[in-house]
Coordinates of C-alpha atoms in Angstrom, one line a residue:
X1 CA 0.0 0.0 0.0
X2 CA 2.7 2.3 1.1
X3 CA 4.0 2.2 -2.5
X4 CA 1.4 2.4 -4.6
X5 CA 0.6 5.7 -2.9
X6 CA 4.3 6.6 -3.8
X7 CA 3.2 5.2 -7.4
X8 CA 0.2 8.1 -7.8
X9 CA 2.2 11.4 -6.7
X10 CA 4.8 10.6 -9.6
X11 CA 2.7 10.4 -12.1
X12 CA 1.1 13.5 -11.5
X13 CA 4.5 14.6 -11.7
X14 CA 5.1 13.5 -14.8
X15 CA 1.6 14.5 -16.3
X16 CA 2.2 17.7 -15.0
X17 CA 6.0 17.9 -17.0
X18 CA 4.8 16.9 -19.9
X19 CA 1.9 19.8 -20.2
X20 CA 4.8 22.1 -19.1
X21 CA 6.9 20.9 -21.8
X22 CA 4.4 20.9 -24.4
X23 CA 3.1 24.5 -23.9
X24 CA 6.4 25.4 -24.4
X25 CA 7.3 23.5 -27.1
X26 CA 3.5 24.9 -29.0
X27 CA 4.9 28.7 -27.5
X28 CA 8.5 28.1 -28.7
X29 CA 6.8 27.1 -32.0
X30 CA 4.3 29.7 -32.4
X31 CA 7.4 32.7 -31.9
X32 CA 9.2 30.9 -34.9
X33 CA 6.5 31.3 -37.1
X34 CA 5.6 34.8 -35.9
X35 CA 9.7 35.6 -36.5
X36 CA 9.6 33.9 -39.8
X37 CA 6.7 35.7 -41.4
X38 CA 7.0 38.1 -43.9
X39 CA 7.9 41.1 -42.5
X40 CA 10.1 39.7 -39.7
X41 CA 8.3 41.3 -37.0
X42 CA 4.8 41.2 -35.4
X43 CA 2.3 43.8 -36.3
X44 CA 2.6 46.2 -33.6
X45 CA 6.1 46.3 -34.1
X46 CA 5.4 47.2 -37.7
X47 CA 2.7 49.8 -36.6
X48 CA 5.0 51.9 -34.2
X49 CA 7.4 52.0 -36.6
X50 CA 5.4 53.1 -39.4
X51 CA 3.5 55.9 -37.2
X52 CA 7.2 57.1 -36.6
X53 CA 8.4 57.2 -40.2
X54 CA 4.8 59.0 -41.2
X55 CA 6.0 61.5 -38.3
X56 CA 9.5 62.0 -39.4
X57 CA 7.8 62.8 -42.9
X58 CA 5.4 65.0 -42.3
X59 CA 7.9 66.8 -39.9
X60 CA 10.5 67.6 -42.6
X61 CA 9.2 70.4 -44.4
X62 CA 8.8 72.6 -40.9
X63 CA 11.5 70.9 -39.0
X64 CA 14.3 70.9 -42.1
X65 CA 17.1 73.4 -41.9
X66 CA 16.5 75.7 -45.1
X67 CA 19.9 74.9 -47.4
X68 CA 22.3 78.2 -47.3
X69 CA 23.1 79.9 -50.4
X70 CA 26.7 79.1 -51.9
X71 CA 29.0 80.9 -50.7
X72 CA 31.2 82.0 -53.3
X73 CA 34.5 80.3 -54.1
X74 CA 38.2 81.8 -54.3
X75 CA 37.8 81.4 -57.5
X76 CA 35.3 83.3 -58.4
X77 CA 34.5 86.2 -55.7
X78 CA 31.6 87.4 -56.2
X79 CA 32.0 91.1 -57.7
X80 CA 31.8 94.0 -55.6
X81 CA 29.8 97.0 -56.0
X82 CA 31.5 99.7 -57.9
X83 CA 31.6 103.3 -56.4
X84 CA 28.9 105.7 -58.2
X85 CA 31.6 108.1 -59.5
X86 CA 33.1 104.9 -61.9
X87 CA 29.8 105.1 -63.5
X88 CA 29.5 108.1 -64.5
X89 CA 30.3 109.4 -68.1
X90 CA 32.1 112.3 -66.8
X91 CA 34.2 109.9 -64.8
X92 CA 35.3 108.1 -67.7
X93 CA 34.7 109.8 -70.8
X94 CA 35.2 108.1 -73.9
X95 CA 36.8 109.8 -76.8
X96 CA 33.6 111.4 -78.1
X97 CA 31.9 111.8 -74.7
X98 CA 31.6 114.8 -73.6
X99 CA 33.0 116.3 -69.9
X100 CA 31.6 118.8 -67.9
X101 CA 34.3 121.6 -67.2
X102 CA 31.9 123.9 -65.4
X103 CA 28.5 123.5 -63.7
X104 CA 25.9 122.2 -66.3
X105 CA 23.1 124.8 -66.9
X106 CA 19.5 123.1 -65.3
X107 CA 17.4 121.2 -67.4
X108 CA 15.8 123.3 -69.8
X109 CA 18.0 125.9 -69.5
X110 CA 19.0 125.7 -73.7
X111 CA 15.9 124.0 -74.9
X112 CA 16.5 125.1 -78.4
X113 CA 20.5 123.9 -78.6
X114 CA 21.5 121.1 -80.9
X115 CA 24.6 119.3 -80.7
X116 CA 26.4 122.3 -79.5
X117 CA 24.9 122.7 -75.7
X118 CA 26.5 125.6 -72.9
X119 CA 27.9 124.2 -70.3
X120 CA 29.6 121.2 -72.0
X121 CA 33.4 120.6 -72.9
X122 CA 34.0 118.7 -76.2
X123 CA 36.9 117.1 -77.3
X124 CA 39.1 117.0 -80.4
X125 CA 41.4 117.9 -82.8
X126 CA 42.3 121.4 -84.5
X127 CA 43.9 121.9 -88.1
X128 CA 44.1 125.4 -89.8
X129 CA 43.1 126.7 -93.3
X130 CA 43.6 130.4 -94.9
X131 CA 40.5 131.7 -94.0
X132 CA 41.3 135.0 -96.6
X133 CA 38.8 137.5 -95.9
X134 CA 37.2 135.5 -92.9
X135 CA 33.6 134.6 -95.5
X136 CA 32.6 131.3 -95.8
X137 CA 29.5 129.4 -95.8
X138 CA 27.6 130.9 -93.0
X139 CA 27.7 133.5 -95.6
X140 CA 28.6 136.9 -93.3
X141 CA 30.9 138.1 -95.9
X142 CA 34.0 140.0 -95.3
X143 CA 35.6 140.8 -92.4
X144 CA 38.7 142.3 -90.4
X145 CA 38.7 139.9 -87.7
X146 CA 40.2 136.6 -88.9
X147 CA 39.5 135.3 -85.4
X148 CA 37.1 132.3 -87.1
X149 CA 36.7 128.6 -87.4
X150 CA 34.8 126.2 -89.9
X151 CA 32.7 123.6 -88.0
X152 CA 33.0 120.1 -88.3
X153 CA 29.8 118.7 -90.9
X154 CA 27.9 117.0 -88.2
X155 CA 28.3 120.2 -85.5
X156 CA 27.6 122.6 -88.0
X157 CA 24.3 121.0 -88.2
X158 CA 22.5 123.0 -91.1
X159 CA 24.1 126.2 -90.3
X160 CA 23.1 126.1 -86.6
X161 CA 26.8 126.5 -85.2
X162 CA 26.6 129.8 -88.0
X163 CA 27.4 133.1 -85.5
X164 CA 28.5 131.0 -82.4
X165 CA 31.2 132.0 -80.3
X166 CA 33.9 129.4 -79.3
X167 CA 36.9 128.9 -76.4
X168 CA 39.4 126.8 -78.2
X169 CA 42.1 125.7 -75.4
X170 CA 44.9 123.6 -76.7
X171 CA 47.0 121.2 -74.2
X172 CA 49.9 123.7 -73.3
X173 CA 47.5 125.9 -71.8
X174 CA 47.2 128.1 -74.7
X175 CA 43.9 129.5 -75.7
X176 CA 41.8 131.4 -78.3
X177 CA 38.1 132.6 -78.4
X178 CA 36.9 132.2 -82.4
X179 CA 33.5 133.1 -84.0
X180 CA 31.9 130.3 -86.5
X181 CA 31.9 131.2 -90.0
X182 CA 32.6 128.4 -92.2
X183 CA 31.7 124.6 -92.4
X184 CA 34.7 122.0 -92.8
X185 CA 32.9 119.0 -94.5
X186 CA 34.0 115.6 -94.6
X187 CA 36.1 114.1 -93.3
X188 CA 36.7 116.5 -91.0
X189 CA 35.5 114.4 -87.6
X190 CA 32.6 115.4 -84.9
X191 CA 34.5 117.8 -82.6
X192 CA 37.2 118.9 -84.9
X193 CA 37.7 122.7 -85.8
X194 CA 39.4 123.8 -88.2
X195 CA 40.6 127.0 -87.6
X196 CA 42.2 129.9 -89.5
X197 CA 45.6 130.2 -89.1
X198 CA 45.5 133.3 -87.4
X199 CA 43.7 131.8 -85.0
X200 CA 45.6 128.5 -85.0
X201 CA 48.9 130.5 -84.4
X202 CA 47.7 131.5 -81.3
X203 CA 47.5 127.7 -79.6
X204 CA 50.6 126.3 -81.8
X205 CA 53.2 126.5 -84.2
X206 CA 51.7 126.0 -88.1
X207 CA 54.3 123.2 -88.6
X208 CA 52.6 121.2 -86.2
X209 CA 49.3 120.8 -88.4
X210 CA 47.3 119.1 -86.4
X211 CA 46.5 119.6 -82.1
X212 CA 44.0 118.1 -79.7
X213 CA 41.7 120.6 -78.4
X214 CA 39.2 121.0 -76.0
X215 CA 36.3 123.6 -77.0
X216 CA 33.3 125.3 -75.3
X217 CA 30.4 128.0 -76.1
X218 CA 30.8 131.4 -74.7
X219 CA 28.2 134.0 -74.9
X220 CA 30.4 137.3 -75.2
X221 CA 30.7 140.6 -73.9
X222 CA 29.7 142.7 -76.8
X223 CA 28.5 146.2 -77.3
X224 CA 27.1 145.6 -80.9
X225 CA 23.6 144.6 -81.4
X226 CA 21.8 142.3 -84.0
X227 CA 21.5 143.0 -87.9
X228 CA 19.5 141.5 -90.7
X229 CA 20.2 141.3 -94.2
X230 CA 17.9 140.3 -97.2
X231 CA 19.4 138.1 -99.8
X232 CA 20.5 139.3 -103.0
X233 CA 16.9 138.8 -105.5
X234 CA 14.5 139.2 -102.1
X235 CA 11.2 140.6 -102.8
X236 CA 7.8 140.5 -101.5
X237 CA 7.1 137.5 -103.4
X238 CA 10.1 135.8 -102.4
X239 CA 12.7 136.1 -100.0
X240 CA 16.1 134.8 -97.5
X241 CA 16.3 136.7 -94.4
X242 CA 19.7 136.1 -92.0
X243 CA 20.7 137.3 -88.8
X244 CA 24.2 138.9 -87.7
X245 CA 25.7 140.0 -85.1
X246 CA 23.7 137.9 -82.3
X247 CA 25.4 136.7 -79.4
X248 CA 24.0 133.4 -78.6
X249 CA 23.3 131.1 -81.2
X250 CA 19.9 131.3 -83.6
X251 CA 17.6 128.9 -83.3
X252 CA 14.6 130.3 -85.1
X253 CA 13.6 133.1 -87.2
X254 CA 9.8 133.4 -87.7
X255 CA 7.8 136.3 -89.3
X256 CA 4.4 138.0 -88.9
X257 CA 1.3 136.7 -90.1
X258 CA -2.1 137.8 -90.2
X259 CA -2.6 134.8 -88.1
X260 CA 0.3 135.4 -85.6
X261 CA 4.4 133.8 -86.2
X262 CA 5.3 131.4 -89.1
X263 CA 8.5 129.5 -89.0
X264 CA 10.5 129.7 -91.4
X265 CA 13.5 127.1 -92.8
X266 CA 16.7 127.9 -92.2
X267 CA 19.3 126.6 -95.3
X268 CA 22.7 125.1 -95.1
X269 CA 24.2 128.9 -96.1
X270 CA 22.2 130.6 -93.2
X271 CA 18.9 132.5 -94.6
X272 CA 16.0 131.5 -93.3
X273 CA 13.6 131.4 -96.6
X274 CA 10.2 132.6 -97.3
X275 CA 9.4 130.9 -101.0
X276 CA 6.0 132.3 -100.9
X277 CA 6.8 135.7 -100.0
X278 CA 4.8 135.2 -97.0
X279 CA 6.2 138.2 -93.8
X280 CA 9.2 139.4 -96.5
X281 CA 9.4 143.1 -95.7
X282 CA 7.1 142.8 -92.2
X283 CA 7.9 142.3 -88.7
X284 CA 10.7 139.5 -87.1
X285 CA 10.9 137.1 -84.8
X286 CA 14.3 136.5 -83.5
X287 CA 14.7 133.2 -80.7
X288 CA 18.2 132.3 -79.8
X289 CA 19.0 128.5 -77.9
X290 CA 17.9 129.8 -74.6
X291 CA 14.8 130.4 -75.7
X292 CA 15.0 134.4 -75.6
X293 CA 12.9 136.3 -78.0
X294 CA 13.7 139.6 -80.0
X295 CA 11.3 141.3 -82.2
X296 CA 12.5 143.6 -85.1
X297 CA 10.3 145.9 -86.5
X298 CA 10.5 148.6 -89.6
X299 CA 13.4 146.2 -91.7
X300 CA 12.2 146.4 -95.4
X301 CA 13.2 144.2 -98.0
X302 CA 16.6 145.9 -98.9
X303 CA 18.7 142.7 -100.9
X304 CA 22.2 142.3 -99.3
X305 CA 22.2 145.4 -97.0
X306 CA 22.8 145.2 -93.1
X307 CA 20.3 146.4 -91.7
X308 CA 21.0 147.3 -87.7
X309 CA 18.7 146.8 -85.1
X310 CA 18.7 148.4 -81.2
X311 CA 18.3 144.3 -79.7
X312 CA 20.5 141.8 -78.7
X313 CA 20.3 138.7 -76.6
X314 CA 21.2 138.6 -73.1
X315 CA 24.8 137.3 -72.3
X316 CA 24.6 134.1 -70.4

């Protein structure tokens, strides 16, 4: 008896060893197949680590460090920012830009100037020619005072420079105040003069031909006033009026018209024409670059006379 109760107890032990080892034999089992899945990890696992990669994404475009722009390389600094006086044109003046020598006038102070503007310095070369009795194609005739100078072809713009007074300074220092009389066509170059020798004498020796110059408007001190002249064949059907004597340059010449002032076309020899006779004989309009107006009264149609008048244009 004593050992068959000895017997029982055992074999509950046993039973008891062999339900231990077989739930951990089906539990040893069950984490294989769960670590060899697809995947190779269970589902919550999976599930974490998916939340965290959606939150690293959705992160990055607040979270991300903006990318700094290149800096540049030794190689190739980035430029640097030139001072305002480089950029100027008087700063650097090219051979046909122009330089200011003196304060430029305000805007609108010449409105009627062409090429040839007060206030400005222009560059180039002088030669000389025999200027003889100091005519030319301005067409002033005559005259003691061989002080003159032709006008390059583009300056002389249509007998605008006609009557303008010039400084002429040459590199030594030299200098020599000229009035325009005559046109040097081509090839004579913008900014050249060419001036008589008298005048030419007075900056350099003849031999040496050819100078640079610098040259500027002046608006003289002059006690004469302005004259008119009709051209030789005027009438009252048909006529060329010109202006002498003024001491700014001309811009316009108008006359009288029952229905106020007509224009009228200034030529490449310096008259102002009137091909219908329309104002020959009546009252003038004088307007010089500035913009100054002079009106002539009593000048009748008198072919190549001077004809004085008590006006002239302010000095500026």
């Amino acid at each position: 008896m004593a050992s068959a109760s000895h017997r029982r107890p055992l074999r509950k032990r046993r039973t008891t060893l062999v339900w231990a080892v077989a739930v951990a034999a089906v539990g040893l089992l069950v984490s294989l197949v769960i670590a060899l899945r697809p995947g190779g990890e269970p589902d919550t696992v999976r599930t974490a680590a998916g939340a965290a990669a959606v939150t690293r994404t959705s992160a990055s475009p607040t979270t991300r460090t903006p990318t700094p722009s290149p800096k540049p390389s030794t190689s190739s600094p980035a430029p640097r920012r030139t001072p305002a006086t480089a950029t100027t044109p008087s700063a650097r003046p090219s051979p046909a830009a122009t330089r200011s020598s003196a304060p430029r006038p305000a805007s609108g102070a010449a409105p009627l100037a062409g090429r040839i503007k007060p206030g400005t310095t222009y560059e180039g070369v002088a030669t000389h020619y025999d200027a003889k009795d100091g005519d030319g194609a301005c067409l002033y005739g005559p005259s003691p005072d061989l002080m003159v100078a032709a006008m390059n072809h583009a300056d002389y713009e249509t007998s605008q420079a006609c009557g303008a007074y010039i400084l002429v300074r040459a590199a030594s220092g030299a200098s020599v105040t000229v009035r325009i009389t005559n046109e040097c066509p081509l090839p004579c170059a913008p900014g050249q003069l060419d001036l008589s020798k008298e005048a030419f004498a007075k900056l350099a020796g003849l031999s040496a031909g050819r100078i640079p110059i610098a040259w500027s408007l002046l608006s003289p001190n002059t006690s004469d006033t302005v004259s008119v002249r009709y051209k030789t064949g005027s009438s009252r059907h048909w006529c060329g009026i010109q202006a002498l004597g003024h001491r700014n340059p001309l811009a316009r010449l108008e006359v009288r018209t029952g229905g106020g002032w007509s224009r009228l076309t200034r030529t490449e020899y310096n008259y102002f024409l009137s091909p219908d006779g329309t104002g020959c004989g009546g009252s003038l309009r004088l307007t010089d670059i500035y913009g100054e107006q002079l009106t002539v009264d009593g000048i009748a149609v008198r072919p190549d006379t001077v004809q004085p008048t008590r006006v002239q244009f302010t000095r500026r």
